[in-house]
């Protein structure tokens, strides 16, 4: 029969439990960080930040550096080149493009720095990745706030109507990429704080015992003198299912003396 793990003391029990929990949270953080890098890449490349609606003067959609405002023969004609900033519509769009690119760079560096877990202390790597993710969130927040300052451009007004102005969309609407950028910004801050928490969290170890399972060859019972005061007050720490085995192996034989106590 398989038995559960035994622990030397209360601190050993909680240290082991905390390490397992931290490992699980670290795996979740890693998967979420990879998803964040993918989402930030989509935000940077897509041209669906804002776009026309049924009330707009014409079809069109705008991204950070690429926009499509004409529709001829059912095909969108798009403009804007990432390697030529002069083709971007306004300084606000250029600023948003630069800061979104920096945010994407930060998220990619976070993923690349995972290899440092093999060479450096995990706490240092978590702190570095956390700072990078928080910086990525700050860069993306600047991009989200600066992008609406370019809505007064003539190309945007040509699609969204004369009411379009700084931070005013007119007859256009916000598309899914803009909302995805907001989600990515919040995600970057949350993952950065989580990474810093994992890096700064200190797991107290029991200095008198190494963190490995105790020898269970003699059973799970421990000397009561080695237990802290709170354990003596009817708070068990022994884990496992050895009490039943112990009781079966230590059945007291009845004796004539014990039987005589019940005789009239």
Coordinates of C-alpha atoms in Angstrom, one line a residue:
X1 CA 0.0 0.0 0.0
X2 CA 1.3 3.5 -1.0
X3 CA 1.8 5.9 1.9
X4 CA 1.7 9.6 1.9
X5 CA 4.7 11.8 2.4
X6 CA 5.9 12.4 6.0
X7 CA 7.4 15.7 7.2
X8 CA 9.9 16.4 9.9
X9 CA 8.2 19.5 11.2
X10 CA 5.6 22.2 10.6
X11 CA 8.0 24.4 8.7
X12 CA 9.1 21.5 6.6
X13 CA 5.5 20.8 5.7
X14 CA 4.7 24.3 4.7
X15 CA 8.0 24.9 2.9
X16 CA 7.4 21.9 0.7
X17 CA 3.8 22.9 0.1
X18 CA 4.8 26.4 -0.8
X19 CA 7.5 25.2 -3.2
X20 CA 5.0 23.0 -5.1
X21 CA 2.5 25.9 -5.3
X22 CA 5.2 28.3 -6.5
X23 CA 6.2 25.8 -9.2
X24 CA 2.6 25.5 -10.4
X25 CA 2.2 29.3 -10.5
X26 CA 5.5 29.6 -12.3
X27 CA 4.3 27.3 -15.1
X28 CA 1.0 29.2 -15.4
X29 CA 3.0 32.5 -15.5
X30 CA 5.2 31.1 -18.3
X31 CA 2.3 30.0 -20.5
X32 CA 0.6 33.4 -19.9
X33 CA 3.8 35.2 -20.8
X34 CA 4.0 33.3 -24.1
X35 CA 0.4 34.2 -24.9
X36 CA 1.1 37.8 -24.0
X37 CA 4.0 37.9 -26.6
X38 CA 1.6 36.5 -29.3
X39 CA -1.1 39.0 -28.4
X40 CA 1.3 41.9 -28.5
X41 CA 2.5 40.8 -31.9
X42 CA -1.1 40.7 -33.2
X43 CA -1.7 44.2 -31.8
X44 CA 1.4 45.5 -33.6
X45 CA 0.7 44.0 -37.0
X46 CA -3.1 44.3 -37.4
X47 CA -4.7 47.3 -39.0
X48 CA -8.0 46.9 -37.1
X49 CA -7.6 49.5 -34.3
X50 CA -10.4 51.7 -35.6
X51 CA -12.7 51.4 -38.6
X52 CA -15.8 52.6 -40.4
X53 CA -19.4 51.7 -39.5
X54 CA -22.6 51.9 -41.4
X55 CA -22.8 55.6 -40.7
X56 CA -19.3 56.4 -42.0
X57 CA -18.7 58.2 -45.2
X58 CA -16.9 55.2 -46.7
X59 CA -15.3 51.9 -45.8
X60 CA -11.9 51.9 -44.1
X61 CA -9.9 50.8 -41.2
X62 CA -6.8 52.0 -39.5
X63 CA -3.9 50.4 -37.6
X64 CA -0.7 51.8 -36.1
X65 CA 1.2 52.0 -39.3
X66 CA -1.1 50.5 -41.9
X67 CA -4.5 51.7 -43.1
X68 CA -7.0 50.8 -45.8
X69 CA -9.5 53.5 -46.8
X70 CA -10.4 52.6 -50.4
X71 CA -12.5 49.8 -51.7
X72 CA -12.3 49.2 -55.4
X73 CA -13.8 46.1 -57.1
X74 CA -14.2 44.5 -53.7
X75 CA -10.4 44.8 -52.9
X76 CA -9.0 47.0 -50.1
X77 CA -6.1 49.2 -51.1
X78 CA -3.9 49.6 -48.1
X79 CA -1.1 52.0 -47.4
X80 CA 1.7 52.4 -44.9
X81 CA 5.1 50.8 -44.6
X82 CA 6.8 49.9 -41.4
X83 CA 10.3 50.6 -42.8
X84 CA 9.3 54.1 -44.0
X85 CA 7.9 56.2 -41.2
X86 CA 7.1 59.0 -43.6
X87 CA 4.2 56.9 -44.9
X88 CA 2.5 56.9 -41.4
X89 CA -0.4 59.2 -41.1
X90 CA 0.5 61.4 -38.2
X91 CA 3.1 61.9 -35.4
X92 CA 0.7 60.3 -33.0
X93 CA 0.5 57.2 -35.0
X94 CA 4.3 57.1 -35.3
X95 CA 4.6 57.4 -31.5
X96 CA 2.1 54.6 -30.9
X97 CA 4.0 52.4 -33.4
X98 CA 7.3 53.0 -31.7
X99 CA 6.0 52.3 -28.2
X100 CA 4.0 49.2 -29.3
X101 CA 7.2 47.9 -30.9
X102 CA 9.1 48.5 -27.7
X103 CA 6.4 46.6 -25.8
X104 CA 6.6 43.7 -28.2
X105 CA 10.4 43.7 -27.8
X106 CA 10.0 43.5 -24.0
X107 CA 7.6 40.6 -24.2
X108 CA 9.9 38.7 -26.6
X109 CA 12.9 39.3 -24.4
X110 CA 10.9 37.9 -21.4
X111 CA 10.4 34.7 -23.3
X112 CA 14.0 34.5 -24.4
X113 CA 15.2 35.0 -20.8
X114 CA 13.6 31.7 -19.8
X115 CA 16.8 30.0 -20.8
X116 CA 18.5 31.8 -17.9
X117 CA 16.6 29.5 -15.5
X118 CA 19.2 26.9 -16.4
X119 CA 22.2 29.1 -15.4
X120 CA 21.0 31.7 -12.9
X121 CA 19.0 31.7 -9.7
X122 CA 15.3 31.6 -10.4
X123 CA 14.5 34.5 -8.2
X124 CA 16.8 36.8 -10.2
X125 CA 15.3 35.6 -13.5
X126 CA 11.7 36.2 -12.2
X127 CA 12.7 39.7 -11.1
X128 CA 14.2 40.6 -14.4
X129 CA 11.3 39.2 -16.4
X130 CA 8.9 41.0 -14.1
X131 CA 10.5 44.4 -14.7
X132 CA 10.5 43.8 -18.4
X133 CA 6.8 42.9 -18.4
X134 CA 5.9 46.0 -16.4
X135 CA 7.9 48.1 -18.8
X136 CA 6.1 46.5 -21.7
X137 CA 2.8 47.4 -20.0
X138 CA 3.9 51.0 -19.6
X139 CA 5.0 51.2 -23.3
X140 CA 1.7 49.7 -24.5
X141 CA -0.2 52.1 -22.3
X142 CA 1.5 55.1 -23.8
X143 CA 0.7 53.7 -27.3
X144 CA -3.0 53.2 -26.4
X145 CA -3.2 56.8 -25.1
X146 CA -1.3 58.4 -27.9
X147 CA -3.1 56.7 -30.8
X148 CA -6.3 58.7 -30.5
X149 CA -4.4 62.0 -30.8
X150 CA -4.0 61.2 -34.5
X151 CA -7.7 60.8 -35.3
X152 CA -7.8 64.4 -36.7
X153 CA -5.8 63.3 -39.7
X154 CA -7.5 64.1 -43.1
X155 CA -7.4 60.4 -44.1
X156 CA -9.3 59.5 -40.9
X157 CA -11.7 62.4 -41.3
X158 CA -12.4 61.1 -44.9
X159 CA -13.7 57.9 -43.5
X160 CA -15.1 58.9 -40.0
X161 CA -16.7 62.2 -41.1
X162 CA -16.1 65.8 -40.2
X163 CA -16.8 65.2 -36.5
X164 CA -13.6 63.1 -36.2
X165 CA -11.0 64.9 -34.1
X166 CA -8.4 64.2 -31.4
X167 CA -9.9 61.5 -29.2
X168 CA -13.2 61.8 -31.1
X169 CA -14.0 59.0 -33.6
X170 CA -16.9 60.6 -35.3
X171 CA -18.9 58.0 -37.2
X172 CA -16.2 55.3 -36.9
X173 CA -15.9 52.7 -34.2
X174 CA -13.3 50.9 -32.1
X175 CA -12.2 47.6 -33.6
X176 CA -11.1 44.4 -31.9
X177 CA -7.4 45.1 -32.1
X178 CA -7.7 48.2 -29.9
X179 CA -9.6 46.2 -27.3
X180 CA -6.9 43.5 -27.5
X181 CA -4.3 46.1 -26.9
X182 CA -6.0 47.1 -23.6
X183 CA -6.2 43.5 -22.5
X184 CA -2.5 43.0 -23.3
X185 CA -1.6 46.1 -21.3
X186 CA -3.5 44.9 -18.2
X187 CA -2.1 41.4 -18.7
X188 CA 1.5 42.7 -18.9
X189 CA 1.1 44.6 -15.5
X190 CA -0.5 41.5 -13.8
X191 CA 2.2 39.1 -15.1
X192 CA 4.9 41.5 -14.2
X193 CA 3.6 41.8 -10.6
X194 CA 3.2 38.1 -10.4
X195 CA 6.8 37.5 -11.6
X196 CA 8.2 40.0 -9.1
X197 CA 6.2 38.2 -6.3
X198 CA 7.7 34.9 -7.3
X199 CA 11.1 36.4 -7.4
X200 CA 10.9 38.1 -4.0
X201 CA 9.0 35.4 -2.2
X202 CA 11.3 33.7 0.4
X203 CA 10.4 30.1 1.3
X204 CA 11.6 29.5 4.9
X205 CA 13.4 26.2 5.2
X206 CA 13.9 24.1 8.3
X207 CA 17.6 24.5 9.1
X208 CA 17.7 21.4 11.2
X209 CA 16.4 19.0 8.5
X210 CA 16.9 18.8 4.8
X211 CA 13.8 19.2 2.6
X212 CA 13.3 15.5 1.7
X213 CA 10.8 13.0 2.9
X214 CA 11.4 11.5 6.3
X215 CA 12.4 7.9 6.8
X216 CA 9.2 5.9 7.2
X217 CA 10.7 2.6 8.0
X218 CA 9.9 3.1 11.7
X219 CA 6.5 4.4 11.1
X220 CA 5.1 8.0 11.1
X221 CA 5.2 8.6 14.9
X222 CA 7.6 11.3 16.1
X223 CA 8.9 12.2 19.5
X224 CA 6.6 14.7 21.0
X225 CA 9.5 16.6 22.4
X226 CA 10.5 17.7 18.9
X227 CA 7.2 19.1 18.0
X228 CA 6.3 22.8 18.4
X229 CA 3.9 23.9 21.1
X230 CA 1.0 24.3 18.7
X231 CA 1.3 20.7 17.6
X232 CA 1.1 19.4 21.1
X233 CA -2.3 21.1 21.4
X234 CA -4.0 18.5 19.4
X235 CA -3.0 19.8 15.9
X236 CA -1.7 16.8 14.1
X237 CA 1.1 17.0 11.5
X238 CA 1.6 13.4 10.8
X239 CA 0.4 12.6 7.3
X240 CA -0.3 9.1 6.1
X241 CA -2.3 6.0 6.9
X242 CA 0.0 4.2 9.3
X243 CA -2.1 4.5 12.4
X244 CA -4.3 1.6 11.4
X245 CA -1.2 -0.5 10.6
X246 CA 0.3 0.4 14.0
X247 CA -2.9 -0.4 15.9
X248 CA -3.2 -3.8 14.1
X249 CA 0.4 -4.7 15.1
X250 CA 0.1 -3.7 18.7
X251 CA -3.1 -5.4 19.9
X252 CA -2.7 -5.9 23.6
X253 CA -3.0 -9.5 24.7
X254 CA -5.6 -10.1 27.4
X255 CA -4.2 -11.5 30.7
X256 CA -5.8 -13.1 33.7
X257 CA -5.1 -10.0 35.7
X258 CA -6.9 -7.8 33.3
X259 CA -9.8 -10.2 33.2
X260 CA -10.0 -10.4 37.0
X261 CA -10.9 -6.7 37.1
X262 CA -14.2 -7.5 35.5
X263 CA -15.1 -10.5 37.7
X264 CA -17.6 -10.1 40.5

